[in-house]
Structure formats: structure tokens, C-alpha cells
């Protein structure tokens, strides 16, 4: 369990239980007592008010009105929000788009400069269009939650991505590609990548990708991805969509 997930778990446990000992928290999150004590210090630094009572029957208590005062949104989380808004706008199902854009702008302003740079680099790889009404989406599945964090690393560091891919016929293959773009054709999401084994671009439906992993080593170069005329970069979405 990574540190962010562990911190979130500790806060949820304290809110749910009212009082928990360090040993109980350590057992629930699968960490050592020393690690949990460091986590409590870190959570207090982030603005959470956590009281500790010594003695038998004592433990840790989270002030019910305690809230986090420092922004912890990662580039991946903000990117997920942005592409979700882009998908809804492209599907013409975002009635409060102005409010959504305003809220996202405030979130972006709260990010450190280096995270903003990374976010904009990711957005440069995002394209949105309309799905053909002839496209069969009856077999649409869920998307592996590990995909977006893997995309962040692969796109920003220009590293190859390896994953298992299941095609329309159900045949599964192991692929290693150069991620070049993300394409949203609501409700379908695609990874557009250069496949060196086939010497061409390939579109991979994200709901058919599983077990993604970064391939450390040689970086790839950014390539120009040819798109149809009705597909546009995220930053050039027509107003009112």
C-alpha cells in the first residue's frame, strides 16, 4: 500500500471508528507501528487534528470537524478530472460546463508550478471526438484503475508501456508500445500508440487493456499522430459542446 493510499485509509478508519490504537491502525493498513506513527505526524502537518490519549483504553481520535488544509491532488487526479469533463462535454452531457471549468481552473491554481507543467504536457496528448453510431459498444467493459498512473509515467518520461490486450475476438496478446496520445470517443477511450512490431500506429481500447507496466530503459520520441478531421486536441474543443 503506497503512502497516499495508507494516509487516506487511516483517516477513513479514524472517522469510522472514533478511536483507534496505533497497533490497530497498523494491523488494518498492513504497516509497522513506527510507520503509522510517522503517518500520524504527516497527517497532522496536512491539517488534520488528531488527538492522542495515553493510558489503558486510550488511542487516537480524529476531530470530527477536522479537514485537510493542504492540497494533495496529484497530476493524475487532476488529469482524471479534466478528461472526465472533456468526455462529458464531447458527449453533450455536461449541462454546467462553465462551473466545471471554473472549478478545474481553481484546482489548477492550487498546484505547484512543476505539477502544472506536467499536467499541460499530459493535456497536449489528449484528443476528443465523436463516436460513430455504427460502433458496437455492447461489450464495453471497465477500465483498469492502474492505467492512468501508468500513462502519467509513460507519457511524461516517454517510456515504453507493456500490457496484455484482448482484441474484439477475445484473443489476448502481450504488447509493448510507445504511448503517443489518448483519444476519447465517448463512451470509448483509446490509447493511441506506435507499435514498433507492426511499424504503425495502433488504437487500443482501454477497457481491453490489463496489467500495464512501465518498461524502463530507452526513451521514445514524440510522433505526429494523424487523426480524422472531427477529432481535435482537448484545448481546442469548440465552445458549447
Coordinates of C-alpha atoms in Angstrom, one line a residue:
X1 CA 0.0 0.0 0.0
X2 CA 1.6 3.3 -1.0
X3 CA 1.8 6.3 1.3
X4 CA -1.1 8.2 -0.2
X5 CA -3.5 5.3 0.0
X6 CA -2.3 4.5 3.5
X7 CA -3.0 8.1 4.7
X8 CA -6.4 8.0 3.2
X9 CA -7.1 4.6 4.9
X10 CA -6.0 5.9 8.3
X11 CA -8.3 9.0 8.0
X12 CA -11.3 6.8 7.0
X13 CA -10.6 4.3 9.8
X14 CA -10.4 7.1 12.4
X15 CA -13.6 8.7 11.1
X16 CA -15.4 5.4 11.1
X17 CA -14.2 4.0 14.5
X18 CA -14.0 7.2 16.5
X19 CA -11.0 5.9 18.4
X20 CA -8.3 3.5 17.3
X21 CA -4.9 2.5 18.8
X22 CA -1.7 2.7 16.8
X23 CA -1.5 -1.1 16.9
X24 CA -5.0 -1.5 15.5
X25 CA -4.3 1.0 12.7
X26 CA -1.0 -0.7 11.9
X27 CA -2.8 -4.0 11.5
X28 CA -5.6 -2.6 9.4
X29 CA -3.3 -0.8 6.9
X30 CA -0.7 -3.5 6.9
X31 CA 2.2 -1.4 8.2
X32 CA 4.5 -1.2 11.2
X33 CA 3.8 0.7 14.3
X34 CA 6.7 3.1 13.5
X35 CA 5.3 3.7 10.0
X36 CA 1.8 4.6 11.4
X37 CA 3.3 7.0 13.9
X38 CA 5.1 8.8 11.0
X39 CA 1.8 8.8 9.1
X40 CA 0.0 10.5 12.0
X41 CA 2.7 13.2 12.1
X42 CA 2.3 13.7 8.4
X43 CA -1.5 13.9 8.6
X44 CA -1.2 16.5 11.4
X45 CA 1.1 18.5 9.2
X46 CA -1.5 18.4 6.4
X47 CA -4.1 20.0 8.8
X48 CA -5.9 17.0 10.3
X49 CA -6.5 17.4 14.1
X50 CA -5.7 14.0 15.6
X51 CA -5.9 13.8 19.4
X52 CA -4.0 11.1 21.3
X53 CA -5.0 9.7 24.7
X54 CA -2.4 7.8 26.7
X55 CA -3.1 5.1 29.2
X56 CA -5.2 2.0 29.1
X57 CA -8.2 2.3 26.8
X58 CA -6.6 5.3 25.1
X59 CA -5.9 5.8 21.5
X60 CA -6.1 8.2 18.6
X61 CA -9.1 10.3 17.8
X62 CA -9.8 12.4 14.7
X63 CA -11.6 15.7 15.4
X64 CA -14.9 15.2 13.5
X65 CA -14.7 18.8 12.1
X66 CA -11.0 18.3 11.1
X67 CA -10.3 18.8 7.4
X68 CA -7.2 18.8 5.3
X69 CA -5.7 22.2 4.8
X70 CA -3.0 21.4 2.3
X71 CA -3.8 20.5 -1.3
X72 CA -2.7 16.9 -2.1
X73 CA -4.2 16.5 -5.6
X74 CA -1.8 14.7 -7.8
X75 CA -1.2 15.4 -11.5
X76 CA -3.0 12.1 -12.3
X77 CA -6.1 13.0 -10.2
X78 CA -6.4 16.5 -11.8
X79 CA -5.9 14.9 -15.2
X80 CA -8.6 12.4 -14.5
X81 CA -11.0 15.2 -13.6
X82 CA -10.1 17.1 -16.8
X83 CA -10.6 14.2 -19.1
X84 CA -13.8 13.2 -17.4
X85 CA -15.1 16.8 -18.1
X86 CA -13.8 16.5 -21.7
X87 CA -15.7 13.2 -22.1
X88 CA -18.9 14.6 -20.8
X89 CA -18.6 17.7 -22.9
X90 CA -18.0 15.7 -26.0
X91 CA -20.9 13.5 -25.3
X92 CA -23.0 16.7 -24.9
X93 CA -23.9 15.6 -21.3
X94 CA -22.3 18.4 -19.3
X95 CA -25.1 21.0 -18.5
X96 CA -22.9 23.0 -16.1
X97 CA -19.7 23.2 -18.2
X98 CA -18.9 26.8 -17.2
X99 CA -19.0 25.9 -13.5
X100 CA -16.9 22.7 -14.1
X101 CA -14.3 24.7 -16.0
X102 CA -14.2 27.4 -13.2
X103 CA -13.7 24.7 -10.6
X104 CA -11.0 23.0 -12.5
X105 CA -9.2 26.3 -13.0
X106 CA -9.2 26.8 -9.2
X107 CA -7.8 23.4 -8.7
X108 CA -5.0 24.0 -11.3
X109 CA -4.1 27.2 -9.5
X110 CA -3.5 25.3 -6.3
X111 CA -0.9 23.0 -7.9
X112 CA 2.8 23.7 -7.7
X113 CA 4.4 25.0 -10.9
X114 CA 6.1 21.7 -11.7
X115 CA 2.8 19.8 -11.5
X116 CA 1.1 22.4 -13.7
X117 CA 3.9 21.8 -16.3
X118 CA 3.3 18.0 -16.1
X119 CA -0.4 18.5 -16.4
X120 CA -0.2 20.6 -19.5
X121 CA 2.2 18.1 -21.1
X122 CA -0.4 15.4 -20.5
X123 CA -3.2 17.5 -21.9
X124 CA -1.1 18.0 -25.1
X125 CA -1.6 14.3 -25.6
X126 CA -5.4 14.3 -25.2
X127 CA -7.8 14.3 -28.1
X128 CA -11.6 14.2 -28.2
X129 CA -14.1 13.3 -30.9
X130 CA -17.5 11.8 -31.7
X131 CA -18.0 8.1 -31.8
X132 CA -19.5 6.7 -35.0
X133 CA -23.1 5.5 -34.4
X134 CA -22.2 2.3 -36.2
X135 CA -19.6 1.4 -33.5
X136 CA -20.7 -1.6 -31.4
X137 CA -20.4 -0.8 -27.7
X138 CA -22.4 -3.7 -26.4
X139 CA -19.3 -5.4 -25.0
X140 CA -18.0 -2.3 -23.2
X141 CA -16.1 -3.2 -20.1
X142 CA -14.4 -1.5 -17.1
X143 CA -11.0 0.2 -17.3
X144 CA -8.1 -1.0 -15.2
X145 CA -7.5 1.7 -12.4
X146 CA -3.7 1.2 -12.8
X147 CA -3.9 2.5 -16.4
X148 CA -3.9 6.3 -15.6
X149 CA -0.9 6.3 -13.2
X150 CA 1.0 4.1 -15.8
X151 CA 0.0 6.6 -18.5
X152 CA 1.4 9.5 -16.5
X153 CA 4.8 7.9 -16.2
X154 CA 4.9 6.6 -19.8
X155 CA 3.8 9.9 -21.3
X156 CA 5.9 12.3 -19.2
X157 CA 9.0 10.2 -19.2
X158 CA 8.5 8.8 -22.7
X159 CA 8.9 5.3 -21.7
X160 CA 7.5 2.2 -23.4
X161 CA 4.4 0.6 -21.9
X162 CA 3.8 -3.2 -21.8
X163 CA 0.3 -4.7 -21.2
X164 CA -2.0 -7.5 -22.1
X165 CA -4.5 -6.7 -24.8
X166 CA -7.7 -8.6 -25.6
X167 CA -9.0 -7.9 -29.1
X168 CA -12.6 -7.9 -30.4
X169 CA -12.4 -11.7 -30.9
X170 CA -11.3 -12.2 -27.3
X171 CA -7.7 -13.1 -28.3
X172 CA -5.2 -11.9 -25.8
X173 CA -1.6 -10.8 -26.7
X174 CA 1.3 -9.1 -24.9
X175 CA 2.1 -5.7 -26.4
X176 CA 4.9 -3.3 -25.9
X177 CA 4.3 0.2 -27.4
X178 CA 5.2 3.9 -27.4
X179 CA 2.2 5.8 -25.9
X180 CA 1.6 8.9 -28.1
X181 CA -2.0 10.1 -27.4
X182 CA -5.2 9.5 -25.5
X183 CA -8.4 9.6 -27.6
X184 CA -11.8 10.0 -26.1
X185 CA -14.8 9.0 -28.3
X186 CA -17.5 8.7 -25.6
X187 CA -18.1 6.2 -24.2
X188 CA -15.0 4.6 -25.6
X189 CA -11.5 5.6 -24.5
X190 CA -8.4 4.7 -26.6
X191 CA -4.7 4.6 -26.1
X192 CA -3.1 5.6 -29.4
X193 CA 0.4 4.2 -29.6
X194 CA 3.2 3.5 -32.0
X195 CA 3.7 -0.3 -32.3
X196 CA 7.2 -1.0 -33.5
X197 CA 6.4 -4.7 -34.1
X198 CA 3.8 -3.6 -36.7
X199 CA 5.6 -0.4 -37.8
X200 CA 2.4 1.7 -37.5
X201 CA 0.1 3.4 -35.1
X202 CA -2.5 1.3 -33.2
X203 CA -5.6 2.2 -31.3
X204 CA -6.1 0.2 -28.1
X205 CA -9.5 0.3 -26.4
X206 CA -8.7 1.0 -22.7
X207 CA -11.3 -1.4 -21.4
X208 CA -9.4 -4.2 -23.2
X209 CA -6.0 -3.3 -21.6
X210 CA -4.9 -5.1 -18.4
X211 CA -1.8 -5.4 -16.2
X212 CA 0.0 -2.3 -17.6
X213 CA 3.7 -1.9 -16.6
X214 CA 6.4 0.7 -17.5
X215 CA 9.4 -0.6 -19.4
X216 CA 12.5 1.1 -18.0
X217 CA 15.2 1.9 -20.5
X218 CA 15.3 3.7 -23.8
X219 CA 13.1 6.7 -24.2
X220 CA 11.0 7.1 -27.4
X221 CA 10.4 10.2 -29.5
X222 CA 7.1 12.1 -29.8
X223 CA 5.5 11.3 -33.1
X224 CA 2.8 13.2 -35.0
X225 CA -0.4 11.2 -34.8
X226 CA -2.8 11.5 -37.7
X227 CA -6.4 12.0 -36.7
X228 CA -9.7 12.4 -38.7
X229 CA -11.0 15.9 -39.2
X230 CA -13.7 15.5 -36.5
X231 CA -11.1 14.8 -33.8
X232 CA -9.5 17.7 -32.1
X233 CA -7.0 18.4 -29.3
X234 CA -8.5 18.9 -25.8
X235 CA -7.5 22.5 -25.7
X236 CA -9.3 23.2 -29.0
X237 CA -12.7 21.9 -28.1
X238 CA -15.4 24.0 -29.7
X239 CA -17.4 26.1 -27.2
X240 CA -20.9 24.8 -26.4
X241 CA -20.1 21.1 -26.8

